[in-house]
Amino acid sequence: MSARIRRVIILLVAGLLSMVSLTAEVAKTAATIFNTPGEEVLVTPQTLIMEKGQVVKDPAARSGWALMSDPAHAPGKGCVSFWYTYKQDPGKVRITYRLKVADNTDPRPVALVQVCIWENDLKRDPNPANVETPIRGTDFRTANSYQDFSFEVAKGEAGYGGWGVTTTGITQLWCDGINVTQVSRFTPLEILALVHVPEKPAELKFAPLVPRIHETDGLFMAAWRFADAVKLLGTAEWTHSHLSVHPQHTTLTDYPRKWQELYGYSTVVLNNVPAKAVSLTGCLMLKQYLEDGGCVVLVGDTHSLAQGQWAETALGPLLPVTLPVPSDLVRPSRPLLLAPCGTLFADLQWNAQPYTMYYHAATLRPGARLLCASGDIPLIAEQAVGRGRLIVCLLSVMGEPNAKFPGVPFWQWADWPKLLAQIIKQP
């Protein structure tokens, strides 16, 4: 069995395991893999070649294979190969090409390398797409010997690396691969200084005359039953956006990203999605939305809260709880029974004994209002922000119901949609 086939089998098995094992540990591991700082791409017989390239054996190459362009067989300028990489975080990224040429005496450019971030969201991108950097023959210290050529580029929240090698057709050119390294990471404040933040229109006001709720479609969204809660509000409207996780981007389709769209909703439910899906700019807009009277419900589970890096956004200082870093999902020795705090949920049937099998460990902040708890463990908390409300649900729908434990999982509790409806409609 070839190494390539084994690699494909391993990836397929890993994918199946990640679908079956729905635990916080899986989510944490996936996040660790995604944030790997470096990517090395070596040439193999399967490497994509363009019109001026061919894959050849080369004992001096790191993999034993190299991309070669020979003007005797393919004269003229043209692309040799092109790669994309996706694992880099916002910050400075270094790309290193390993090249060699047959003639290092020519002062003219013998190779052109592309160094860019496709779909970069920096408003002052110093390395826009399709910019080629020349490498001259005399830039090589020795002929027929590999040499590293490194370049740096700034990457924002969005975008992915695009790296290409082009020959000018002057001499034989070899490339045995590239290495992409994370040099530094931007802080949230640094990113916000580099990207375009849309300005809120003057005198913008909330449009809905009836409750309008938007919910993000994260993993397990249906189990939380917000759609059922909206039906209990009578004339309320409900829309949702779909979470898309891809190596190139993590985003929400149909999410209200314009000011007028956002202010068309009375409540935004961020259901099990990472902050990057909304973006730092989107979180700034949500902060203003809250201050002007909106309601945001931040729901936990596998991809949200500490795991989703919400504390590092503009909403972080406004949260009613302090979240541990990096991960906060805990499975206690026995399920936690939910209990109301105050009179908001006093009319619900608590004798059904709703419980959660996982919860997000957090500490209630001074001034926050506790809505639901299990003993001294906060489970639902609220913080007033300007004229609005920011609510955090520290529960999780993970875990199989325990037949030996009295009660019912909270998401199967008949009154759970009623609880959510009261959260949404309370003044």
CSV table of C-alpha atoms in Angstrom, one decimal:
chain,number,residue,atom,x,y,z
A,1,MET,CA,0.0,0.0,0.0
A,2,SER,CA,1.4,3.4,-1.0
A,3,ALA,CA,2.1,6.2,1.5
A,4,ARG,CA,-0.6,8.3,-0.3
A,5,ILE,CA,-3.3,5.7,0.0
A,6,ARG,CA,-2.4,5.1,3.7
A,7,ARG,CA,-2.7,8.9,4.3
A,8,VAL,CA,-6.1,9.0,2.6
A,9,ILE,CA,-7.3,6.1,4.8
A,10,ILE,CA,-6.0,7.7,7.9
A,11,LEU,CA,-7.8,11.0,7.1
A,12,LEU,CA,-11.1,9.1,6.4
A,13,VAL,CA,-10.9,7.2,9.6
A,14,ALA,CA,-10.1,10.4,11.5
A,15,GLY,CA,-13.1,12.1,10.0
A,16,LEU,CA,-15.4,9.3,11.0
A,17,LEU,CA,-14.1,9.3,14.5
A,18,SER,CA,-14.6,13.0,14.9
A,19,MET,CA,-18.2,12.6,13.8
A,20,VAL,CA,-18.8,9.8,16.3
A,21,SER,CA,-16.9,11.1,19.3
A,22,LEU,CA,-18.7,14.3,20.2
A,23,THR,CA,-16.7,15.4,23.2
A,24,ALA,CA,-14.9,18.5,24.3
A,25,GLU,CA,-11.6,16.8,23.9
A,26,VAL,CA,-12.3,16.2,20.2
A,27,ALA,CA,-13.1,19.9,19.7
A,28,LYS,CA,-10.0,20.9,21.6
A,29,THR,CA,-7.8,18.6,19.5
A,30,ALA,CA,-9.3,19.8,16.3
A,31,ALA,CA,-8.6,23.4,17.3
A,32,THR,CA,-5.0,22.5,18.1
A,33,ILE,CA,-4.5,20.9,14.7
A,34,PHE,CA,-6.2,23.9,12.9
A,35,ASN,CA,-3.9,26.4,14.6
A,36,THR,CA,-0.6,24.5,13.7
A,37,PRO,CA,1.8,27.4,13.0
A,38,GLY,CA,3.7,25.9,10.0
A,39,GLU,CA,3.1,24.0,6.8
A,40,GLU,CA,5.8,22.3,4.7
A,41,VAL,CA,4.8,21.3,1.2
A,42,LEU,CA,7.4,19.1,-0.5
A,43,VAL,CA,7.3,17.9,-4.1
A,44,THR,CA,6.0,14.4,-4.9
A,45,PRO,CA,5.1,12.6,-8.1
A,46,GLN,CA,1.5,13.8,-7.5
A,47,THR,CA,2.4,17.5,-7.2
A,48,LEU,CA,0.3,19.8,-9.5
A,49,ILE,CA,2.4,21.1,-12.4
A,50,MET,CA,1.6,24.0,-14.6
A,51,GLU,CA,2.5,24.6,-18.3
A,52,LYS,CA,6.3,25.1,-17.7
A,53,GLY,CA,6.9,22.5,-15.0
A,54,GLN,CA,7.7,18.8,-14.7
A,55,VAL,CA,8.3,16.5,-11.7
A,56,VAL,CA,11.8,14.9,-11.8
A,57,LYS,CA,13.9,12.8,-9.5
A,58,ASP,CA,16.5,14.8,-7.7
A,59,PRO,CA,18.8,13.3,-5.0
A,60,ALA,CA,19.5,16.8,-3.6
A,61,ALA,CA,15.7,17.5,-3.0
A,62,ARG,CA,14.3,17.0,0.4
A,63,SER,CA,11.7,14.4,-0.8
A,64,GLY,CA,13.9,13.0,-3.6
A,65,TRP,CA,11.6,14.8,-6.1
A,66,ALA,CA,11.7,18.4,-7.5
A,67,LEU,CA,9.8,20.6,-9.9
A,68,MET,CA,11.9,21.5,-12.9
A,69,SER,CA,11.5,24.0,-15.7
A,70,ASP,CA,13.9,23.5,-18.7
A,71,PRO,CA,13.8,26.2,-21.4
A,72,ALA,CA,15.2,23.6,-23.9
A,73,HIS,CA,11.9,21.7,-23.7
A,74,ALA,CA,9.5,24.5,-22.6
A,75,PRO,CA,10.8,27.8,-23.7
A,76,GLY,CA,9.5,31.2,-22.5
A,77,LYS,CA,8.0,32.5,-19.3
A,78,GLY,CA,5.3,30.5,-17.5
A,79,CYS,CA,4.1,29.1,-14.2
A,80,VAL,CA,5.9,26.0,-12.9
A,81,SER,CA,3.5,25.2,-10.0
A,82,PHE,CA,1.2,26.8,-7.4
A,83,TRP,CA,0.2,26.0,-3.8
A,84,TYR,CA,-2.4,27.1,-1.3
A,85,THR,CA,-2.0,26.9,2.5
A,86,TYR,CA,-4.7,27.5,5.1
A,87,LYS,CA,-3.4,26.9,8.7
A,88,GLN,CA,-1.9,30.4,9.4
A,89,ASP,CA,-3.5,32.7,12.0
A,90,PRO,CA,-3.9,36.4,11.6
A,91,GLY,CA,-0.4,37.9,11.8
A,92,LYS,CA,2.9,37.9,10.0
A,93,VAL,CA,3.6,34.8,7.8
A,94,ARG,CA,6.9,33.8,6.3
A,95,ILE,CA,7.1,31.8,3.0
A,96,THR,CA,10.3,30.1,2.1
A,97,TYR,CA,11.0,28.8,-1.4
A,98,ARG,CA,13.9,26.3,-1.9
A,99,LEU,CA,15.2,26.8,-5.4
A,100,LYS,CA,18.3,26.2,-7.6
A,101,VAL,CA,19.3,27.2,-11.1
A,102,ALA,CA,21.8,25.9,-13.6
A,103,ASP,CA,23.2,29.4,-14.3
A,104,ASN,CA,23.9,31.8,-11.5
A,105,THR,CA,25.8,34.4,-13.5
A,106,ASP,CA,22.8,36.1,-15.3
A,107,PRO,CA,21.7,39.4,-13.5
A,108,ARG,CA,18.3,39.2,-15.1
A,109,PRO,CA,15.3,37.6,-13.2
A,110,VAL,CA,15.4,33.9,-13.6
A,111,ALA,CA,12.4,33.1,-11.4
A,112,LEU,CA,9.3,35.0,-10.2
A,113,VAL,CA,7.7,33.9,-7.0
A,114,GLN,CA,4.2,34.8,-5.9
A,115,VAL,CA,3.7,35.8,-2.2
A,116,CYS,CA,0.2,36.8,-1.3
A,117,ILE,CA,-2.9,36.1,0.9
A,118,TRP,CA,-5.9,35.5,-1.3
A,119,GLU,CA,-9.1,37.2,0.0
A,120,ASN,CA,-7.1,39.1,2.6
A,121,ASP,CA,-9.2,41.4,4.6
A,122,LEU,CA,-6.5,43.9,5.6
A,123,LYS,CA,-7.5,47.4,4.3
A,124,ARG,CA,-3.8,48.2,3.7
A,125,ASP,CA,-2.6,44.9,2.3
A,126,PRO,CA,1.2,45.4,1.5
A,127,ASN,CA,1.2,42.2,-0.6
A,128,PRO,CA,-2.0,42.1,-2.8
A,129,ALA,CA,-2.7,39.1,-5.0
A,130,ASN,CA,-0.9,38.5,-8.2
A,131,VAL,CA,2.3,40.4,-7.2
A,132,GLU,CA,5.4,38.5,-8.4
A,133,THR,CA,8.7,39.1,-6.8
A,134,PRO,CA,11.8,38.6,-9.0
A,135,ILE,CA,14.8,36.4,-8.1
A,136,ARG,CA,17.9,37.1,-10.3
A,137,GLY,CA,20.4,34.5,-11.4
A,138,THR,CA,23.1,36.4,-9.4
A,139,ASP,CA,21.0,36.1,-6.2
A,140,PHE,CA,22.1,32.4,-6.1
A,141,ARG,CA,25.4,31.9,-4.4
A,142,THR,CA,26.2,28.7,-6.3
A,143,ALA,CA,24.9,27.1,-9.5
A,144,ASN,CA,23.1,23.7,-9.2
A,145,SER,CA,22.7,24.0,-5.4
A,146,TYR,CA,19.5,24.6,-3.5
A,147,GLN,CA,19.1,27.9,-1.7
A,148,ASP,CA,16.3,29.3,0.5
A,149,PHE,CA,14.5,32.5,-0.4
A,150,SER,CA,12.2,33.9,2.3
A,151,PHE,CA,9.5,36.6,2.2
A,152,GLU,CA,7.0,37.9,4.7
A,153,VAL,CA,3.3,38.8,4.3
A,154,ALA,CA,0.6,40.2,6.7
A,155,LYS,CA,-2.6,38.1,7.0
A,156,GLY,CA,-5.9,39.3,8.5
A,157,GLU,CA,-8.8,37.3,9.9
A,158,ALA,CA,-9.8,36.1,6.5
A,159,GLY,CA,-7.8,34.8,3.6
A,160,TYR,CA,-5.4,32.0,2.8
A,161,GLY,CA,-1.9,31.7,1.4
A,162,GLY,CA,-1.2,31.5,-2.4
A,163,TRP,CA,2.3,30.7,-3.4
A,164,GLY,CA,3.6,30.2,-6.9
A,165,VAL,CA,6.8,29.7,-8.8
A,166,THR,CA,7.2,31.1,-12.4
A,167,THR,CA,10.2,30.7,-14.7
A,168,THR,CA,11.3,33.4,-17.0
A,169,GLY,CA,12.8,30.9,-19.4
A,170,ILE,CA,16.4,32.0,-19.1
A,171,THR,CA,17.9,28.9,-17.4
A,172,GLN,CA,17.0,25.6,-15.9
A,173,LEU,CA,15.1,26.1,-12.6
A,174,TRP,CA,14.3,23.6,-9.8
A,175,CYS,CA,12.0,23.9,-6.7
A,176,ASP,CA,11.7,21.1,-4.2
A,177,GLY,CA,8.9,22.7,-2.1
A,178,ILE,CA,7.9,25.5,0.2
A,179,ASN,CA,7.7,26.1,4.0
A,180,VAL,CA,5.1,28.4,5.5
A,181,THR,CA,5.7,29.6,9.1
A,182,GLN,CA,3.8,31.8,11.5
A,183,VAL,CA,6.2,34.6,12.5
A,184,SER,CA,3.9,36.5,14.8
A,185,ARG,CA,0.2,36.7,15.6
A,186,PHE,CA,-1.9,39.9,15.7
A,187,THR,CA,-3.8,40.7,18.8
A,188,PRO,CA,-7.5,41.5,18.4
A,189,LEU,CA,-6.7,45.3,18.8
A,190,GLU,CA,-4.0,45.0,16.1
A,191,ILE,CA,-6.4,43.3,13.7
A,192,LEU,CA,-9.1,45.9,14.3
A,193,ALA,CA,-6.5,48.6,13.5
A,194,LEU,CA,-5.8,47.0,10.1
A,195,VAL,CA,-9.2,46.0,8.8
A,196,HIS,CA,-12.1,48.2,7.7
A,197,VAL,CA,-14.7,48.7,10.4
A,198,PRO,CA,-18.1,49.7,8.9
A,199,GLU,CA,-19.5,53.0,10.3
A,200,LYS,CA,-22.9,52.8,11.9
A,201,PRO,CA,-25.4,55.0,10.0
A,202,ALA,CA,-26.5,58.0,11.9
A,203,GLU,CA,-29.9,57.7,13.7
A,204,LEU,CA,-30.2,54.0,13.0
A,205,LYS,CA,-33.0,52.5,15.1
A,206,PHE,CA,-34.4,49.1,15.7
A,207,ALA,CA,-36.9,48.2,13.0
A,208,PRO,CA,-39.0,45.3,14.3
A,209,LEU,CA,-42.5,46.0,15.6
A,210,VAL,CA,-42.7,42.3,16.5
A,211,PRO,CA,-40.0,40.1,18.0
A,212,ARG,CA,-37.5,39.0,15.3
A,213,ILE,CA,-34.9,36.4,16.3
A,214,HIS,CA,-31.9,35.4,14.3
A,215,GLU,CA,-30.1,32.2,15.3
A,216,THR,CA,-26.7,30.9,14.1
A,217,ASP,CA,-26.9,27.3,12.9
A,218,GLY,CA,-24.0,25.8,14.8
A,219,LEU,CA,-23.5,22.1,15.6
A,220,PHE,CA,-26.5,20.7,17.6
A,221,MET,CA,-28.6,23.8,16.9
A,222,ALA,CA,-31.8,21.9,16.5
A,223,ALA,CA,-31.4,20.2,20.0
A,224,TRP,CA,-31.6,23.6,21.7
A,225,ARG,CA,-35.1,24.2,20.4
A,226,PHE,CA,-35.0,28.0,19.9
A,227,ALA,CA,-37.3,27.6,17.0
A,228,ASP,CA,-39.9,26.0,19.3
A,229,ALA,CA,-39.4,28.9,21.8
A,230,VAL,CA,-40.1,31.5,19.0
A,231,LYS,CA,-43.4,29.7,18.2
A,232,LEU,CA,-44.5,30.3,21.8
A,233,LEU,CA,-44.1,34.1,21.2
A,234,GLY,CA,-47.0,34.1,18.7
A,235,THR,CA,-46.2,36.7,16.1
A,236,ALA,CA,-42.4,36.5,16.5
A,237,GLU,CA,-40.2,35.7,13.4
A,238,TRP,CA,-37.2,33.4,13.3
A,239,THR,CA,-34.3,33.2,10.8
A,240,HIS,CA,-31.0,31.4,10.9
A,241,SER,CA,-27.6,31.5,9.3
A,242,HIS,CA,-25.5,28.4,8.6
A,243,LEU,CA,-22.0,27.8,10.0
A,244,SER,CA,-19.4,26.9,7.3
A,245,VAL,CA,-16.1,25.6,8.6
A,246,HIS,CA,-13.5,25.2,5.8
A,247,PRO,CA,-9.7,25.4,5.7
A,248,GLN,CA,-10.0,28.7,3.8
A,249,HIS,CA,-12.5,30.3,6.1
A,250,THR,CA,-14.9,29.9,9.0
A,251,THR,CA,-18.0,32.0,8.4
A,252,LEU,CA,-21.8,32.2,8.6
A,253,THR,CA,-23.9,32.4,5.5
A,254,ASP,CA,-27.0,34.7,5.7
A,255,TYR,CA,-25.7,36.2,9.0
A,256,PRO,CA,-26.8,39.9,9.3
A,257,ARG,CA,-23.5,41.7,8.7
A,258,LYS,CA,-24.8,45.1,7.7
A,259,TRP,CA,-26.0,47.6,10.3
A,260,GLN,CA,-29.5,47.8,8.9
A,261,GLU,CA,-29.8,44.0,8.8
A,262,LEU,CA,-28.5,43.6,12.4
A,263,TYR,CA,-30.9,46.2,13.8
A,264,GLY,CA,-33.8,44.5,12.1
A,265,TYR,CA,-33.6,41.8,14.9
A,266,SER,CA,-34.6,42.2,18.5
A,267,THR,CA,-32.5,39.1,19.5
A,268,VAL,CA,-29.4,37.4,18.1
A,269,VAL,CA,-28.8,33.9,19.3
A,270,LEU,CA,-25.1,32.8,18.8
A,271,ASN,CA,-25.6,29.1,19.0
A,272,ASN,CA,-22.4,27.1,19.3
A,273,VAL,CA,-20.3,29.0,16.8
A,274,PRO,CA,-16.7,30.4,17.2
A,275,ALA,CA,-16.1,34.1,17.3
A,276,LYS,CA,-14.1,33.9,14.1
A,277,ALA,CA,-17.4,33.0,12.3
A,278,VAL,CA,-18.8,36.4,13.3
A,279,SER,CA,-15.4,38.2,13.0
A,280,LEU,CA,-13.9,40.8,15.3
A,281,THR,CA,-15.6,43.5,13.2
A,282,GLY,CA,-18.9,41.7,13.6
A,283,CYS,CA,-18.4,41.5,17.4
A,284,LEU,CA,-17.8,45.3,17.5
A,285,MET,CA,-21.1,45.8,15.7
A,286,LEU,CA,-22.8,43.4,18.3
A,287,LYS,CA,-21.4,45.5,21.1
A,288,GLN,CA,-23.0,48.6,19.7
A,289,TYR,CA,-26.2,46.7,19.0
A,290,LEU,CA,-26.3,45.7,22.7
A,291,GLU,CA,-25.7,49.2,23.9
A,292,ASP,CA,-28.5,50.5,21.8
A,293,GLY,CA,-31.0,48.0,23.2
A,294,GLY,CA,-30.5,44.6,21.4
A,295,CYS,CA,-30.4,41.2,23.1
A,296,VAL,CA,-27.6,38.7,22.4
A,297,VAL,CA,-27.8,35.1,23.7
A,298,LEU,CA,-24.5,33.3,23.6
A,299,VAL,CA,-24.9,29.5,23.7
A,300,GLY,CA,-22.2,27.1,24.7
A,301,ASP,CA,-21.2,23.6,23.5
A,302,THR,CA,-18.3,22.4,21.5
A,303,HIS,CA,-17.4,25.4,19.4
A,304,SER,CA,-18.4,28.4,21.5
A,305,LEU,CA,-17.5,30.4,24.7
A,306,ALA,CA,-13.8,29.8,25.7
A,307,GLN,CA,-13.3,27.2,22.9
A,308,GLY,CA,-14.6,29.8,20.4
A,309,GLN,CA,-12.4,32.6,21.8
A,310,TRP,CA,-15.3,34.9,22.6
A,311,ALA,CA,-13.5,36.4,25.5
A,312,GLU,CA,-10.9,37.8,23.1
A,313,THR,CA,-13.5,39.9,21.2
A,314,ALA,CA,-15.3,43.2,22.0
A,315,LEU,CA,-17.9,41.1,23.8
A,316,GLY,CA,-15.4,39.6,26.2
A,317,PRO,CA,-15.4,42.4,28.8
A,318,LEU,CA,-19.2,42.5,28.7
A,319,LEU,CA,-19.8,38.8,29.4
A,320,PRO,CA,-21.6,38.0,32.7
A,321,VAL,CA,-19.1,35.3,33.5
A,322,THR,CA,-15.3,34.9,33.3
A,323,LEU,CA,-14.3,31.9,31.1
A,324,PRO,CA,-11.2,29.8,31.7
A,325,VAL,CA,-8.7,29.5,28.8
A,326,PRO,CA,-8.3,27.6,26.6
A,327,SER,CA,-11.2,25.1,27.1
A,328,ASP,CA,-14.0,25.1,29.6
A,329,LEU,CA,-16.4,22.2,28.9
A,330,VAL,CA,-16.6,19.9,32.0
A,331,ARG,CA,-18.4,16.6,32.6
A,332,PRO,CA,-19.2,16.3,36.4
A,333,SER,CA,-19.3,13.0,38.2
A,334,ARG,CA,-23.1,13.1,38.1
A,335,PRO,CA,-25.6,15.2,36.0
A,336,LEU,CA,-26.3,18.7,37.3
A,337,LEU,CA,-29.9,19.5,38.2
A,338,LEU,CA,-31.1,22.9,36.9
A,339,ALA,CA,-32.7,25.3,39.4
A,340,PRO,CA,-34.1,28.8,38.8
A,341,CYS,CA,-32.6,31.9,40.5
A,342,GLY,CA,-35.2,34.5,41.3
A,343,THR,CA,-38.8,34.5,40.1
A,344,LEU,CA,-38.3,34.7,36.3
A,345,PHE,CA,-38.9,30.9,35.7
A,346,ALA,CA,-41.0,30.2,38.8
A,347,ASP,CA,-44.1,29.1,36.7
A,348,LEU,CA,-42.2,26.2,35.0
A,349,GLN,CA,-42.4,22.6,36.0
A,350,TRP,CA,-39.2,22.1,37.8
A,351,ASN,CA,-40.4,18.9,39.4
A,352,ALA,CA,-39.5,17.2,36.1
A,353,GLN,CA,-35.9,17.6,37.3
A,354,PRO,CA,-34.2,18.9,34.1
A,355,TYR,CA,-30.4,18.2,34.1
A,356,THR,CA,-27.3,18.7,32.1
A,357,MET,CA,-24.5,16.2,31.7
A,358,TYR,CA,-21.8,18.7,30.6
A,359,TYR,CA,-21.4,22.4,31.5
A,360,HIS,CA,-19.0,25.3,30.9
A,361,ALA,CA,-17.0,26.1,33.9
A,362,ALA,CA,-17.2,29.8,34.6
A,363,THR,CA,-17.2,32.4,37.4
A,364,LEU,CA,-20.0,34.9,37.8
A,365,ARG,CA,-18.9,38.5,37.5
A,366,PRO,CA,-19.8,41.2,39.9
A,367,GLY,CA,-23.0,42.9,38.9
A,368,ALA,CA,-24.2,40.0,36.7
A,369,ARG,CA,-27.6,38.5,37.2
A,370,LEU,CA,-27.8,34.7,37.7
A,371,LEU,CA,-30.9,33.2,36.0
A,372,CYS,CA,-30.3,29.5,36.4
A,373,ALA,CA,-27.8,27.4,38.4
A,374,SER,CA,-27.0,24.1,39.9
A,375,GLY,CA,-26.0,24.8,43.5
A,376,ASP,CA,-23.2,27.2,43.3
A,377,ILE,CA,-22.5,26.4,39.6
A,378,PRO,CA,-23.8,29.1,37.2
A,379,LEU,CA,-25.7,27.8,34.2
A,380,ILE,CA,-27.5,30.8,32.7
A,381,ALA,CA,-26.4,34.3,33.4
A,382,GLU,CA,-27.2,37.8,32.2
A,383,GLN,CA,-25.4,41.1,32.0
A,384,ALA,CA,-27.0,44.5,31.2
A,385,VAL,CA,-25.1,46.3,28.5
A,386,GLY,CA,-26.3,49.8,27.9
A,387,ARG,CA,-30.0,49.4,27.1
A,388,GLY,CA,-29.5,45.8,26.0
A,389,ARG,CA,-28.9,42.4,27.5
A,390,LEU,CA,-26.1,39.8,27.0
A,391,ILE,CA,-27.1,36.3,28.1
A,392,VAL,CA,-24.8,33.3,28.3
A,393,CYS,CA,-26.0,29.7,28.4
A,394,LEU,CA,-23.3,27.5,30.1
A,395,LEU,CA,-25.2,24.3,29.4
A,396,SER,CA,-24.5,21.6,26.8
A,397,VAL,CA,-26.6,19.2,24.9
A,398,MET,CA,-23.8,16.7,24.8
A,399,GLY,CA,-24.0,13.3,26.4
A,400,GLU,CA,-26.4,10.3,26.4
A,401,PRO,CA,-29.4,10.5,28.8
A,402,ASN,CA,-28.7,8.6,32.0
A,403,ALA,CA,-31.5,6.1,32.6
A,404,LYS,CA,-30.4,5.6,36.2
A,405,PHE,CA,-30.6,9.3,37.0
A,406,PRO,CA,-34.0,10.7,37.8
A,407,GLY,CA,-35.2,13.5,35.7
A,408,VAL,CA,-34.8,14.5,32.0
A,409,PRO,CA,-32.1,16.1,29.9
A,410,PHE,CA,-32.9,19.8,29.8
A,411,TRP,CA,-33.2,19.9,26.0
A,412,GLN,CA,-35.9,17.2,26.3
A,413,TRP,CA,-37.7,18.9,29.1
A,414,ALA,CA,-41.2,20.0,28.0
A,415,ASP,CA,-40.8,23.4,29.6
A,416,TRP,CA,-37.3,24.1,28.0
A,417,PRO,CA,-38.8,26.1,25.1
A,418,LYS,CA,-40.9,28.1,27.6
A,419,LEU,CA,-37.7,29.0,29.5
A,420,LEU,CA,-36.0,30.2,26.3
A,421,ALA,CA,-39.1,32.2,25.3
A,422,GLN,CA,-39.0,34.0,28.6
A,423,ILE,CA,-35.3,34.8,28.2
A,424,ILE,CA,-36.0,36.2,24.7
A,425,LYS,CA,-39.1,38.3,25.6
A,426,GLN,CA,-38.1,39.6,29.1
A,427,PRO,CA,-37.7,43.4,29.2
